[in-house]
Amino acid sequence: MSTDNEEIDPEIEKLIAEQADERNIPEDLLKEIYVLEKEMVTMDRRAGLPSELRQILENYVDNGWSME
């Protein structure tokens, strides 16, 4: 999975960095998620994260890295 800077708009990258810092989530993880979502559907029609992925991220934020 490539998350080269040229794939992500600089404004989006700035927002990702801010959210990563605020939520104590690795910035590279958020970039990978962004790129995956962008590849899955166009950003114009994006409905959001799949519920399972959203739950994993919420657990990460709430409990640290744990798949439980």
mmCIF file of N, CA, C and O in Angstrom:
data_model
loop_
_atom_site.group_PDB
_atom_site.id
_atom_site.type_symbol
_atom_site.label_atom_id
_atom_site.label_comp_id
_atom_site.label_asym_id
_atom_site.label_seq_id
_atom_site.Cartn_x
_atom_site.Cartn_y
_atom_site.Cartn_z
ATOM 1 N N MET A 1 0.848 -1.177 0.000
ATOM 2 C CA MET A 1 0.000 0.000 0.000
ATOM 3 C C MET A 1 0.880 1.221 0.000
ATOM 4 O O MET A 1 1.722 1.394 0.857
ATOM 5 N N SER A 2 0.668 2.071 -0.967
ATOM 6 C CA SER A 2 1.454 3.281 -1.075
ATOM 7 C C SER A 2 0.662 4.456 -0.547
ATOM 8 O O SER A 2 -0.500 4.638 -0.870
ATOM 9 N N THR A 3 1.292 5.261 0.299
ATOM 10 C CA THR A 3 0.663 6.482 0.790
ATOM 11 C C THR A 3 1.565 7.668 0.480
ATOM 12 O O THR A 3 1.716 8.568 1.281
ATOM 13 N N ASP A 4 2.165 7.658 -0.709
ATOM 14 C CA ASP A 4 3.027 8.760 -1.108
ATOM 15 C C ASP A 4 2.255 10.070 -1.022
ATOM 16 O O ASP A 4 1.068 10.132 -1.292
ATOM 17 N N ASN A 5 2.977 11.143 -0.685
ATOM 18 C CA ASN A 5 2.340 12.442 -0.514
ATOM 19 C C ASN A 5 1.610 12.912 -1.761
ATOM 20 O O ASN A 5 0.615 13.608 -1.658
ATOM 21 N N GLU A 6 2.077 12.570 -2.969
ATOM 22 C CA GLU A 6 1.421 13.034 -4.174
ATOM 23 C C GLU A 6 0.031 12.418 -4.354
ATOM 24 O O GLU A 6 -0.765 12.929 -5.119
ATOM 25 N N GLU A 7 -0.296 11.356 -3.652
ATOM 26 C CA GLU A 7 -1.618 10.741 -3.733
ATOM 27 C C GLU A 7 -2.640 11.476 -2.879
ATOM 28 O O GLU A 7 -3.826 11.324 -3.089
ATOM 29 N N ILE A 8 -2.203 12.243 -1.918
ATOM 30 C CA ILE A 8 -3.099 12.893 -0.973
ATOM 31 C C ILE A 8 -2.931 14.407 -1.101
ATOM 32 O O ILE A 8 -1.824 14.931 -1.020
ATOM 33 N N ASP A 9 -4.048 15.085 -1.278
ATOM 34 C CA ASP A 9 -4.054 16.546 -1.356
ATOM 35 C C ASP A 9 -3.402 17.120 -0.088
ATOM 36 O O ASP A 9 -3.643 16.615 1.015
ATOM 37 N N PRO A 10 -2.589 18.167 -0.220
ATOM 38 C CA PRO A 10 -1.922 18.739 0.956
ATOM 39 C C PRO A 10 -2.880 19.184 2.064
ATOM 40 O O PRO A 10 -2.565 19.041 3.246
ATOM 41 N N GLU A 11 -4.053 19.686 1.690
ATOM 42 C CA GLU A 11 -5.026 20.091 2.711
ATOM 43 C C GLU A 11 -5.575 18.876 3.464
ATOM 44 O O GLU A 11 -5.752 18.924 4.676
ATOM 45 N N ILE A 12 -5.818 17.798 2.739
ATOM 46 C CA ILE A 12 -6.283 16.567 3.372
ATOM 47 C C ILE A 12 -5.195 16.013 4.278
ATOM 48 O O ILE A 12 -5.464 15.572 5.401
ATOM 49 N N GLU A 13 -3.964 16.050 3.802
ATOM 50 C CA GLU A 13 -2.855 15.552 4.606
ATOM 51 C C GLU A 13 -2.714 16.348 5.908
ATOM 52 O O GLU A 13 -2.451 15.785 6.972
ATOM 53 N N LYS A 14 -2.942 17.642 5.823
ATOM 54 C CA LYS A 14 -2.892 18.495 7.026
ATOM 55 C C LYS A 14 -3.992 18.091 8.009
ATOM 56 O O LYS A 14 -3.749 17.972 9.213
ATOM 57 N N LEU A 15 -5.201 17.860 7.490
ATOM 58 C CA LEU A 15 -6.305 17.425 8.355
ATOM 59 C C LEU A 15 -6.021 16.071 8.986
ATOM 60 O O LEU A 15 -6.319 15.855 10.170
ATOM 61 N N ILE A 16 -5.452 15.162 8.207
ATOM 62 C CA ILE A 16 -5.102 13.843 8.737
ATOM 63 C C ILE A 16 -4.098 13.985 9.876
ATOM 64 O O ILE A 16 -4.245 13.364 10.931
ATOM 65 N N ALA A 17 -3.094 14.821 9.679
ATOM 66 C CA ALA A 17 -2.075 15.032 10.712
ATOM 67 C C ALA A 17 -2.693 15.615 11.981
ATOM 68 O O ALA A 17 -2.373 15.174 13.090
ATOM 69 N N GLU A 18 -3.598 16.576 11.820
ATOM 70 C CA GLU A 18 -4.264 17.186 12.982
ATOM 71 C C GLU A 18 -5.088 16.155 13.744
ATOM 72 O O GLU A 18 -5.031 16.082 14.976
ATOM 73 N N GLN A 19 -5.863 15.355 13.012
ATOM 74 C CA GLN A 19 -6.694 14.333 13.657
ATOM 75 C C GLN A 19 -5.845 13.262 14.327
ATOM 76 O O GLN A 19 -6.187 12.792 15.416
ATOM 77 N N ALA A 20 -4.768 12.881 13.684
ATOM 78 C CA ALA A 20 -3.875 11.879 14.276
ATOM 79 C C ALA A 20 -3.317 12.389 15.602
ATOM 80 O O ALA A 20 -3.290 11.652 16.594
ATOM 81 N N ASP A 21 -2.892 13.646 15.621
ATOM 82 C CA ASP A 21 -2.353 14.226 16.852
ATOM 83 C C ASP A 21 -3.423 14.333 17.938
ATOM 84 O O ASP A 21 -3.192 13.967 19.089
ATOM 85 N N GLU A 22 -4.600 14.826 17.557
ATOM 86 C CA GLU A 22 -5.682 15.015 18.527
ATOM 87 C C GLU A 22 -6.155 13.699 19.133
ATOM 88 O O GLU A 22 -6.511 13.630 20.302
ATOM 89 N N ARG A 23 -6.165 12.646 18.330
ATOM 90 C CA ARG A 23 -6.749 11.377 18.767
ATOM 91 C C ARG A 23 -5.716 10.312 19.108
ATOM 92 O O ARG A 23 -6.066 9.183 19.407
ATOM 93 N N ASN A 24 -4.433 10.693 19.011
ATOM 94 C CA ASN A 24 -3.346 9.772 19.340
ATOM 95 C C ASN A 24 -3.426 8.480 18.511
ATOM 96 O O ASN A 24 -3.337 7.374 19.041
ATOM 97 N N ILE A 25 -3.634 8.668 17.197
ATOM 98 C CA ILE A 25 -3.669 7.564 16.243
ATOM 99 C C ILE A 25 -2.480 7.757 15.307
ATOM 100 O O ILE A 25 -2.211 8.884 14.893
ATOM 101 N N PRO A 26 -1.772 6.706 14.948
ATOM 102 C CA PRO A 26 -0.646 6.867 14.024
ATOM 103 C C PRO A 26 -1.103 7.507 12.703
ATOM 104 O O PRO A 26 -2.078 7.066 12.086
ATOM 105 N N GLU A 27 -0.410 8.564 12.310
ATOM 106 C CA GLU A 27 -0.759 9.287 11.089
ATOM 107 C C GLU A 27 -0.743 8.376 9.862
ATOM 108 O O GLU A 27 -1.619 8.477 8.995
ATOM 109 N N ASP A 28 0.228 7.477 9.784
ATOM 110 C CA ASP A 28 0.309 6.564 8.644
ATOM 111 C C ASP A 28 -0.930 5.673 8.545
ATOM 112 O O ASP A 28 -1.374 5.347 7.446
ATOM 113 N N LEU A 29 -1.496 5.288 9.683
ATOM 114 C CA LEU A 29 -2.710 4.476 9.681
ATOM 115 C C LEU A 29 -3.864 5.251 9.052
ATOM 116 O O LEU A 29 -4.591 4.730 8.205
ATOM 117 N N LEU A 30 -4.035 6.500 9.451
ATOM 118 C CA LEU A 30 -5.108 7.309 8.879
ATOM 119 C C LEU A 30 -4.895 7.556 7.391
ATOM 120 O O LEU A 30 -5.851 7.554 6.618
ATOM 121 N N LYS A 31 -3.646 7.733 6.979
ATOM 122 C CA LYS A 31 -3.358 7.910 5.551
ATOM 123 C C LYS A 31 -3.720 6.651 4.769
ATOM 124 O O LYS A 31 -4.291 6.736 3.685
ATOM 125 N N GLU A 32 -3.372 5.493 5.308
ATOM 126 C CA GLU A 32 -3.709 4.237 4.636
ATOM 127 C C GLU A 32 -5.216 4.083 4.493
ATOM 128 O O GLU A 32 -5.709 3.662 3.448
ATOM 129 N N ILE A 33 -5.950 4.408 5.537
ATOM 130 C CA ILE A 33 -7.406 4.318 5.496
ATOM 131 C C ILE A 33 -7.962 5.268 4.445
ATOM 132 O O ILE A 33 -8.837 4.904 3.663
ATOM 133 N N TYR A 34 -7.434 6.480 4.419
ATOM 134 C CA TYR A 34 -7.883 7.456 3.426
ATOM 135 C C TYR A 34 -7.660 6.942 2.008
ATOM 136 O O TYR A 34 -8.559 7.000 1.165
ATOM 137 N N VAL A 35 -6.469 6.436 1.740
ATOM 138 C CA VAL A 35 -6.146 5.935 0.402
ATOM 139 C C VAL A 35 -7.039 4.750 0.048
ATOM 140 O O VAL A 35 -7.548 4.661 -1.078
ATOM 141 N N LEU A 36 -7.254 3.850 0.999
ATOM 142 C CA LEU A 36 -8.130 2.699 0.750
ATOM 143 C C LEU A 36 -9.543 3.140 0.397
ATOM 144 O O LEU A 36 -10.150 2.633 -0.547
ATOM 145 N N GLU A 37 -10.076 4.067 1.153
ATOM 146 C CA GLU A 37 -11.423 4.561 0.876
ATOM 147 C C GLU A 37 -11.486 5.226 -0.490
ATOM 148 O O GLU A 37 -12.439 5.036 -1.238
ATOM 149 N N LYS A 38 -10.471 5.994 -0.807
ATOM 150 C CA LYS A 38 -10.444 6.692 -2.095
ATOM 151 C C LYS A 38 -10.400 5.686 -3.243
ATOM 152 O O LYS A 38 -11.028 5.904 -4.286
ATOM 153 N N GLU A 39 -9.685 4.594 -3.051
ATOM 154 C CA GLU A 39 -9.620 3.558 -4.078
ATOM 155 C C GLU A 39 -10.933 2.788 -4.192
ATOM 156 O O GLU A 39 -11.291 2.344 -5.284
ATOM 157 N N MET A 40 -11.638 2.597 -3.102
ATOM 158 C CA MET A 40 -12.867 1.797 -3.102
ATOM 159 C C MET A 40 -14.011 2.520 -3.810
ATOM 160 O O MET A 40 -14.768 1.908 -4.532
ATOM 161 N N VAL A 41 -14.169 3.775 -3.559
ATOM 162 C CA VAL A 41 -15.248 4.561 -4.156
ATOM 163 C C VAL A 41 -14.749 5.967 -4.416
ATOM 164 O O VAL A 41 -13.807 6.430 -3.786
ATOM 165 N N THR A 42 -15.388 6.656 -5.313
ATOM 166 C CA THR A 42 -14.988 8.042 -5.535
ATOM 167 C C THR A 42 -15.343 8.859 -4.304
ATOM 168 O O THR A 42 -16.302 8.557 -3.586
ATOM 169 N N MET A 43 -14.592 9.888 -4.075
ATOM 170 C CA MET A 43 -14.829 10.709 -2.890
ATOM 171 C C MET A 43 -16.184 11.436 -2.983
ATOM 172 O O MET A 43 -16.759 11.785 -1.962
ATOM 173 N N ASP A 44 -16.700 11.636 -4.176
ATOM 174 C CA ASP A 44 -18.003 12.288 -4.329
ATOM 175 C C ASP A 44 -19.135 11.449 -3.768
ATOM 176 O O ASP A 44 -20.153 11.974 -3.313
ATOM 177 N N ARG A 45 -18.986 10.123 -3.808
ATOM 178 C CA ARG A 45 -20.062 9.226 -3.390
ATOM 179 C C ARG A 45 -19.750 8.489 -2.102
ATOM 180 O O ARG A 45 -20.455 7.573 -1.708
ATOM 181 N N ARG A 46 -18.718 8.902 -1.418
ATOM 182 C CA ARG A 46 -18.279 8.204 -0.207
ATOM 183 C C ARG A 46 -19.351 8.277 0.870
ATOM 184 O O ARG A 46 -19.851 9.327 1.214
ATOM 185 N N ALA A 47 -19.673 7.144 1.425
ATOM 186 C CA ALA A 47 -20.695 7.082 2.474
ATOM 187 C C ALA A 47 -20.090 6.987 3.864
ATOM 188 O O ALA A 47 -20.794 7.054 4.848
ATOM 189 N N GLY A 48 -18.783 6.806 3.968
ATOM 190 C CA GLY A 48 -18.133 6.687 5.262
ATOM 191 C C GLY A 48 -17.434 5.350 5.417
ATOM 192 O O GLY A 48 -17.430 4.527 4.520
ATOM 193 N N LEU A 49 -16.850 5.167 6.560
ATOM 194 C CA LEU A 49 -16.125 3.932 6.850
ATOM 195 C C LEU A 49 -17.084 2.771 7.058
ATOM 196 O O LEU A 49 -18.150 2.947 7.651
ATOM 197 N N PRO A 50 -16.710 1.593 6.590
ATOM 198 C CA PRO A 50 -17.511 0.418 6.939
ATOM 199 C C PRO A 50 -17.588 0.283 8.464
ATOM 200 O O PRO A 50 -16.647 0.630 9.177
ATOM 201 N N SER A 51 -18.697 -0.215 8.958
ATOM 202 C CA SER A 51 -18.908 -0.258 10.407
ATOM 203 C C SER A 51 -17.834 -1.060 11.139
ATOM 204 O O SER A 51 -17.431 -0.689 12.243
ATOM 205 N N GLU A 52 -17.346 -2.155 10.548
ATOM 206 C CA GLU A 52 -16.321 -2.952 11.220
ATOM 207 C C GLU A 52 -15.016 -2.154 11.362
ATOM 208 O O GLU A 52 -14.397 -2.162 12.425
ATOM 209 N N LEU A 53 -14.629 -1.441 10.313
ATOM 210 C CA LEU A 53 -13.420 -0.620 10.374
ATOM 211 C C LEU A 53 -13.601 0.529 11.361
ATOM 212 O O LEU A 53 -12.703 0.848 12.138
ATOM 213 N N ARG A 54 -14.785 1.142 11.364
ATOM 214 C CA ARG A 54 -15.075 2.213 12.318
ATOM 215 C C ARG A 54 -14.940 1.693 13.756
ATOM 216 O O ARG A 54 -14.359 2.341 14.616
ATOM 217 N N GLN A 55 -15.459 0.488 14.022
ATOM 218 C CA GLN A 55 -15.380 -0.093 15.359
ATOM 219 C C GLN A 55 -13.933 -0.348 15.768
ATOM 220 O O GLN A 55 -13.546 -0.096 16.912
ATOM 221 N N ILE A 56 -13.115 -0.843 14.842
ATOM 222 C CA ILE A 56 -11.701 -1.075 15.133
ATOM 223 C C ILE A 56 -11.023 0.230 15.515
ATOM 224 O O ILE A 56 -10.276 0.293 16.505
ATOM 225 N N LEU A 57 -11.283 1.287 14.753
ATOM 226 C CA LEU A 57 -10.678 2.581 15.068
ATOM 227 C C LEU A 57 -11.173 3.132 16.400
ATOM 228 O O LEU A 57 -10.387 3.678 17.182
ATOM 229 N N GLU A 58 -12.470 3.000 16.668
ATOM 230 C CA GLU A 58 -13.002 3.463 17.948
ATOM 231 C C GLU A 58 -12.374 2.703 19.109
ATOM 232 O O GLU A 58 -12.036 3.303 20.132
ATOM 233 N N ASN A 59 -12.209 1.391 18.960
ATOM 234 C CA ASN A 59 -11.555 0.607 20.008
ATOM 235 C C ASN A 59 -10.119 1.052 20.201
ATOM 236 O O ASN A 59 -9.626 1.114 21.327
ATOM 237 N N TYR A 60 -9.442 1.356 19.102
ATOM 238 C CA TYR A 60 -8.047 1.817 19.188
ATOM 239 C C TYR A 60 -7.975 3.106 19.994
ATOM 240 O O TYR A 60 -7.152 3.244 20.895
ATOM 241 N N VAL A 61 -8.863 4.041 19.687
ATOM 242 C CA VAL A 61 -8.862 5.324 20.369
ATOM 243 C C VAL A 61 -9.221 5.156 21.846
ATOM 244 O O VAL A 61 -8.592 5.734 22.727
ATOM 245 N N ASP A 62 -10.223 4.315 22.110
ATOM 246 C CA ASP A 62 -10.701 4.149 23.489
ATOM 247 C C ASP A 62 -9.783 3.297 24.352
ATOM 248 O O ASP A 62 -9.604 3.565 25.540
ATOM 249 N N ASN A 63 -9.169 2.249 23.783
ATOM 250 C CA ASN A 63 -8.474 1.247 24.589
ATOM 251 C C ASN A 63 -7.031 1.009 24.217
ATOM 252 O O ASN A 63 -6.397 0.118 24.762
ATOM 253 N N GLY A 64 -6.499 1.719 23.263
ATOM 254 C CA GLY A 64 -5.180 1.383 22.759
ATOM 255 C C GLY A 64 -5.317 0.277 21.743
ATOM 256 O O GLY A 64 -6.412 -0.191 21.456
ATOM 257 N N TRP A 65 -4.252 -0.138 21.140
ATOM 258 C CA TRP A 65 -4.310 -1.125 20.053
ATOM 259 C C TRP A 65 -4.664 -2.484 20.615
ATOM 260 O O TRP A 65 -3.867 -3.173 21.217
ATOM 261 N N SER A 66 -5.911 -2.885 20.394
ATOM 262 C CA SER A 66 -6.396 -4.198 20.815
ATOM 263 C C SER A 66 -7.510 -4.603 19.866
ATOM 264 O O SER A 66 -8.372 -3.800 19.548
ATOM 265 N N MET A 67 -7.503 -5.829 19.409
ATOM 266 C CA MET A 67 -8.527 -6.310 18.495
ATOM 267 C C MET A 67 -9.726 -6.875 19.249
ATOM 268 O O MET A 67 -10.628 -7.427 18.672
ATOM 269 N N GLU A 68 -9.735 -6.779 20.560
ATOM 270 C CA GLU A 68 -10.826 -7.332 21.357
ATOM 271 C C GLU A 68 -12.051 -6.443 21.292
ATOM 272 O O GLU A 68 -12.046 -5.299 21.199
#
